[in-house]
Tab-separated table of C-alpha atoms in Angstrom:
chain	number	residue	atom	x	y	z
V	1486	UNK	CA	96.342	223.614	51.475
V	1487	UNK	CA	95.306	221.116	54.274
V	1488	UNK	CA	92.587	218.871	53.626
V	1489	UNK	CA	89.137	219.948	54.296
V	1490	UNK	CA	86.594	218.237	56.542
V	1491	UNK	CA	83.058	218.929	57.808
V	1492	UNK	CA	82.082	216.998	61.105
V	1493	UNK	CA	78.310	217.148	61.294
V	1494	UNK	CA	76.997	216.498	64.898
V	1495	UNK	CA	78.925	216.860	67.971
V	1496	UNK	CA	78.236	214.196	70.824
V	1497	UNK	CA	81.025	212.542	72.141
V	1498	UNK	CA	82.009	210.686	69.235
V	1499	UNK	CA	81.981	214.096	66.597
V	1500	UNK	CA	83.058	215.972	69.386
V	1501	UNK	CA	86.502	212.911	69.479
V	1502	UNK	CA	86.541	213.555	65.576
V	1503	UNK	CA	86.782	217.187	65.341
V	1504	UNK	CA	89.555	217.248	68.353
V	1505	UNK	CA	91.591	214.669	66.543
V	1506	UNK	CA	91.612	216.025	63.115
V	1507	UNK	CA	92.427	219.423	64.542
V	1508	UNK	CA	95.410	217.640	66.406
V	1509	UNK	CA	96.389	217.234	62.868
V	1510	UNK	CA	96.517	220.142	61.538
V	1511	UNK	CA	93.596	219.628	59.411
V	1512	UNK	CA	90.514	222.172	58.235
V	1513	UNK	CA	87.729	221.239	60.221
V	1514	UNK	CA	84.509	222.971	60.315
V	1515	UNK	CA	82.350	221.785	63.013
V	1516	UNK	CA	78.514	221.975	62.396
V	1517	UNK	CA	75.625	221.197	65.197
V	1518	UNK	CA	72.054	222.537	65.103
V	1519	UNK	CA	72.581	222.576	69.098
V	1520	UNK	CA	73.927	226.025	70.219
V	1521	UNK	CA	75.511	224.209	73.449
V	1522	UNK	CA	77.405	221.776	71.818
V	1523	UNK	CA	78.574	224.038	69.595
V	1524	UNK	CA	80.278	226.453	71.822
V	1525	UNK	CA	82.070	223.016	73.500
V	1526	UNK	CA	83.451	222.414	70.416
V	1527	UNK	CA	84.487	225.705	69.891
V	1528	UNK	CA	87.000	226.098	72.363
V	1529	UNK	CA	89.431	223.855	70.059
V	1530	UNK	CA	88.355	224.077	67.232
V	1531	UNK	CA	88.188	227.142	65.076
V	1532	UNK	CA	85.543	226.964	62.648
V	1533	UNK	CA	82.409	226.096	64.421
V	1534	UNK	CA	78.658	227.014	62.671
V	1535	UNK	CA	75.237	226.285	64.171
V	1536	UNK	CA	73.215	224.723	61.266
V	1537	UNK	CA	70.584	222.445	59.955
V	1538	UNK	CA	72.971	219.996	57.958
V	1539	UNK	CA	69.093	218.798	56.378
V	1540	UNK	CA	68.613	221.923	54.447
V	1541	UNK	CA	69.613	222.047	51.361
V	1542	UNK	CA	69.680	226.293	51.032
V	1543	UNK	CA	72.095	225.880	54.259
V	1544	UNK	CA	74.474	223.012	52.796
V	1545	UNK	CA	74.990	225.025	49.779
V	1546	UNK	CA	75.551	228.281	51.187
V	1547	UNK	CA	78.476	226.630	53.400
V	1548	UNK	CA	80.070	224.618	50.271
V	1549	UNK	CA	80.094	221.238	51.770
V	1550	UNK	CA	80.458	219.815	48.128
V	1551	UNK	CA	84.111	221.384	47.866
V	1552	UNK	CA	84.932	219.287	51.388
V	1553	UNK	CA	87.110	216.260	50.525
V	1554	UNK	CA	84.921	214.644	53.579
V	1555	UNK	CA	82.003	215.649	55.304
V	1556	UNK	CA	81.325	212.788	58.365
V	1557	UNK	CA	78.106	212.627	59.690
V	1558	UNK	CA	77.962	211.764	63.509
V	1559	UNK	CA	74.673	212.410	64.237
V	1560	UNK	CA	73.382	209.673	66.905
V	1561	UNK	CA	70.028	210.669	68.525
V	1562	UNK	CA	67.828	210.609	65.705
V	1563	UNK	CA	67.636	207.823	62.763
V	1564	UNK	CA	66.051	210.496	60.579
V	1565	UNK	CA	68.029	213.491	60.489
V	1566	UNK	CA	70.869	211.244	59.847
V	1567	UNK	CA	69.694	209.551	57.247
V	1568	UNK	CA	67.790	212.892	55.523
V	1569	UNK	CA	71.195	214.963	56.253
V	1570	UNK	CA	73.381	211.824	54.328
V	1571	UNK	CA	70.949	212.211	51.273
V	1572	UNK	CA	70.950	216.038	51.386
V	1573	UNK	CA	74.645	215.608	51.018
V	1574	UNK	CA	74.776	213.647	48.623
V	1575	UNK	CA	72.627	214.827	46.534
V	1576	UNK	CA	74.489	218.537	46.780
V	1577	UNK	CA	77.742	216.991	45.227
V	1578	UNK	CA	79.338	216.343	48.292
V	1579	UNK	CA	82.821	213.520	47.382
V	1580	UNK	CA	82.921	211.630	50.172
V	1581	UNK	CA	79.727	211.059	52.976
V	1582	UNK	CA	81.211	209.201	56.408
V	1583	UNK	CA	78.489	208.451	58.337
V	1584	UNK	CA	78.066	206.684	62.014
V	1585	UNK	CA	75.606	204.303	62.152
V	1586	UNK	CA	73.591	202.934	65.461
V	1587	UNK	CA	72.768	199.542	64.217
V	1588	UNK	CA	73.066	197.194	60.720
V	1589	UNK	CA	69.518	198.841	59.838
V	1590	UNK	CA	70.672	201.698	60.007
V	1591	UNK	CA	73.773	200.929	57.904
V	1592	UNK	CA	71.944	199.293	55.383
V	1593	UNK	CA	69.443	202.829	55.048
V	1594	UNK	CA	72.510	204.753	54.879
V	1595	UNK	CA	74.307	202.756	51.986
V	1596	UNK	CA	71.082	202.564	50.250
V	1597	UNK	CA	70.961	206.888	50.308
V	1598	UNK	CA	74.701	206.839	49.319
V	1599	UNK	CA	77.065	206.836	52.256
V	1600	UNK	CA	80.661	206.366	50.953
V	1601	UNK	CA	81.600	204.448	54.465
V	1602	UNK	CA	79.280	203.461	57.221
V	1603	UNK	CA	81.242	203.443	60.948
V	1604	UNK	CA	79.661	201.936	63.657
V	1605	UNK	CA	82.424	202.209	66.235
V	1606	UNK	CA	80.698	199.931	68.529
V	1607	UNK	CA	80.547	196.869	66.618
V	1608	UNK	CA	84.061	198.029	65.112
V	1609	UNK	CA	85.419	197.888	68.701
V	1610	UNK	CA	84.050	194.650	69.440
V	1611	UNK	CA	85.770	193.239	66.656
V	1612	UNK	CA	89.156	194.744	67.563
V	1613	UNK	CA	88.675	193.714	71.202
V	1614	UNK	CA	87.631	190.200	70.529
V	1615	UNK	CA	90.712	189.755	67.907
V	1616	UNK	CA	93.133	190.993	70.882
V	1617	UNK	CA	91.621	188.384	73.535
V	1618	UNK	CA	92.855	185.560	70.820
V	1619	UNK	CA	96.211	186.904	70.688
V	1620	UNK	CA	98.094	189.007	73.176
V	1621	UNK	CA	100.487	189.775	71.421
V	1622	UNK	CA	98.210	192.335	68.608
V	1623	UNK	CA	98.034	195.428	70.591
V	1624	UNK	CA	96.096	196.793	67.353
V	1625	UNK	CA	93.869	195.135	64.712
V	1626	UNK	CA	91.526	197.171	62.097
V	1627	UNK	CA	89.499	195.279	59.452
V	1628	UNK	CA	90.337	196.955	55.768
V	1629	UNK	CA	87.601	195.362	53.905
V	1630	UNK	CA	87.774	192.157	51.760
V	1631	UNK	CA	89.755	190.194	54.091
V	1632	UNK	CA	91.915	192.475	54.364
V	1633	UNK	CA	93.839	194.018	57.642
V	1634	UNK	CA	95.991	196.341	59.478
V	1635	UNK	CA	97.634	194.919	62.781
V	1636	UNK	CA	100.321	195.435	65.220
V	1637	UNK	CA	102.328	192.621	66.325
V	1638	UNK	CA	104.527	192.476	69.219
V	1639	UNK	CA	107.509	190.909	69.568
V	1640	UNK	CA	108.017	188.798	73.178
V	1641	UNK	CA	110.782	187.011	74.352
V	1642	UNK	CA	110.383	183.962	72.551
V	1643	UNK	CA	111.111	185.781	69.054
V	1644	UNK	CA	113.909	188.332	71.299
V	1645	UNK	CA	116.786	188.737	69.070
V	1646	UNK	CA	115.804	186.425	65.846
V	1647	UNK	CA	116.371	188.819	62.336
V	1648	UNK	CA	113.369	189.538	60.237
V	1649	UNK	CA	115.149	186.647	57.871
V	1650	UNK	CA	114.229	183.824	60.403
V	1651	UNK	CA	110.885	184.782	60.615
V	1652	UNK	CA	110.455	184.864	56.550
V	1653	UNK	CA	108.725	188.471	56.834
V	1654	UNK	CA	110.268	189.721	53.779
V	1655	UNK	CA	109.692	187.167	51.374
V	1656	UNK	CA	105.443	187.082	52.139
V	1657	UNK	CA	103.076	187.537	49.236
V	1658	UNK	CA	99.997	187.542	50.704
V	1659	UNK	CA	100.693	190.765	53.716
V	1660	UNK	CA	103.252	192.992	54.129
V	1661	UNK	CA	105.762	193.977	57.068
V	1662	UNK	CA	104.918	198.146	56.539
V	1663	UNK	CA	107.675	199.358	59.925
V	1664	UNK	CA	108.693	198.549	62.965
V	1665	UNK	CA	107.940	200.540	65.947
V	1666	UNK	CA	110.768	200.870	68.577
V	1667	UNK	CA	109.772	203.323	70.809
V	1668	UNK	CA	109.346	206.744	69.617
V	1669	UNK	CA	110.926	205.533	66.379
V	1670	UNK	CA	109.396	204.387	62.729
V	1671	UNK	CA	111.315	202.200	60.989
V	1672	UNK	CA	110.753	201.641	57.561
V	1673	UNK	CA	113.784	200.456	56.083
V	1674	UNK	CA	113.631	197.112	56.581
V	1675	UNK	CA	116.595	194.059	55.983
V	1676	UNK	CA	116.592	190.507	56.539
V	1677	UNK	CA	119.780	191.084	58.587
V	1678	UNK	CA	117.382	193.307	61.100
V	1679	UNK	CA	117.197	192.132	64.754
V	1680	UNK	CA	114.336	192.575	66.597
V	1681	UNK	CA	113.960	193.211	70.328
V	1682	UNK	CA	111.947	192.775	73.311
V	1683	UNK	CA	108.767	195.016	73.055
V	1684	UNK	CA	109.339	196.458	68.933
V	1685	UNK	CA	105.958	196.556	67.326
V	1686	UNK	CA	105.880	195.442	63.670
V	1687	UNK	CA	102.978	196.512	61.838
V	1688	UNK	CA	101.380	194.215	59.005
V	1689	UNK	CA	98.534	194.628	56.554
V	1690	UNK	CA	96.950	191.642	54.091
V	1691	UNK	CA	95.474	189.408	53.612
V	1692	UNK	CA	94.042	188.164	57.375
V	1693	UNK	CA	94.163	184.451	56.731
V	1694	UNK	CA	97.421	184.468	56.060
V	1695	UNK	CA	98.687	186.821	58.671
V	1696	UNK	CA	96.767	184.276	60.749
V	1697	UNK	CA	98.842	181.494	59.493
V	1698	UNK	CA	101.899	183.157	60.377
V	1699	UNK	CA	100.968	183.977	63.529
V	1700	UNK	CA	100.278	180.382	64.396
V	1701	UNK	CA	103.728	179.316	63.370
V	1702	UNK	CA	105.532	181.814	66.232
């Protein structure tokens, strides 16, 4: 069985979530107490309810707690977003994703027993501001910890040198996961591997020390 997730509130950004996870062939069940927004969603997705995610008669009856993840994206109101994370959690649900407006806000929704707070403006900013250091990562997602996922790539200055001159194999500290080249994954990786113009290799680690590397190409 596909996993199962409940999106609860559907702006723009639950409205994103639900359309992604359906491009993945996952179980979504989209829930708004908005009638409109529901019907949007609806035309992509195939399990749409309109509910109050704050009752806990109407959480129950739709078994939220047997959802691996139920994401909260409600963004107009503090309140029902924090009340609707509590409800949640306090009906046995595993996992609670919720989008946060602000670090207050984040801070209230730890406190009630969010798994994971996103606030995908301030996580944006982040990416964007690592990018305008360095060109070259056309990706960069904080992990937690010091830890990071990034996408490196290669220009002309390191056109043609094998993953052995650039000591990727050998690290301790992050990882070389693939390259990208193209519409192709590679995972099977050699020292004797040449790289090209434009492949994508995509790290995760420690971020001081993919820092350091990145300093010494």
């Amino acid at each position: 069985m596909n996993n199962q997730f409940a999106v609860i509130g559907l702006g723009l950004f639950g409205t994103a979530l639900c359309e992604e996870l359906e491009r993945q062939d996952a179980e979504v069940l989209a829930i708004d107490i908005d009638e409109v927004r529901t019907r949007q969603v609806a035309t992509f997705c195939s399990h749409v309810i309109v509910a109050d995610a704050t009752d806990e008669n109407t959480v129950a009856e739709l078994g939220l707690a047997e959802f691996d993840i139920v994401f909260v994206a409600i963004g107009d109101s503090l309140e029902t977003s924090i009340l609707t994370t509590l409800v949640l959690k306090e009906a046995g649900v595993k996992k609670v994703w919720v989008k946060a407006r602000d670090k207050f806000h984040a801070k209230i929704l730890k406190k009630v027993g969010a798994d994971k707070v996103i606030n995908p403006e301030w996580d944006m900013g982040r990416r964007v501001a690592q990018s305008m250091f360095d060109t070259r990562l056309v990706d960069y997602l904080e992990l937690g910890h010091d830890m990071v996922l990034t996408e490196f790539v290669i220009g002309l200055q390191l056109n043609d040198r094998t993953l052995a001159d650039l000591d990727l194999l050998q690290q301790t500290e992050f990882q070389l996961l693939a390259i990208k080249r193209g519409q192709t994954l590679h995972n099977v990786l050699t020292g004797t591997l040449t790289l090209s113009l434009g492949d994508i290799l995509i790290l995760a680690g420690n971020k001081h020390a993919i820092d350091r590397w990145l300093d010494k190409q």
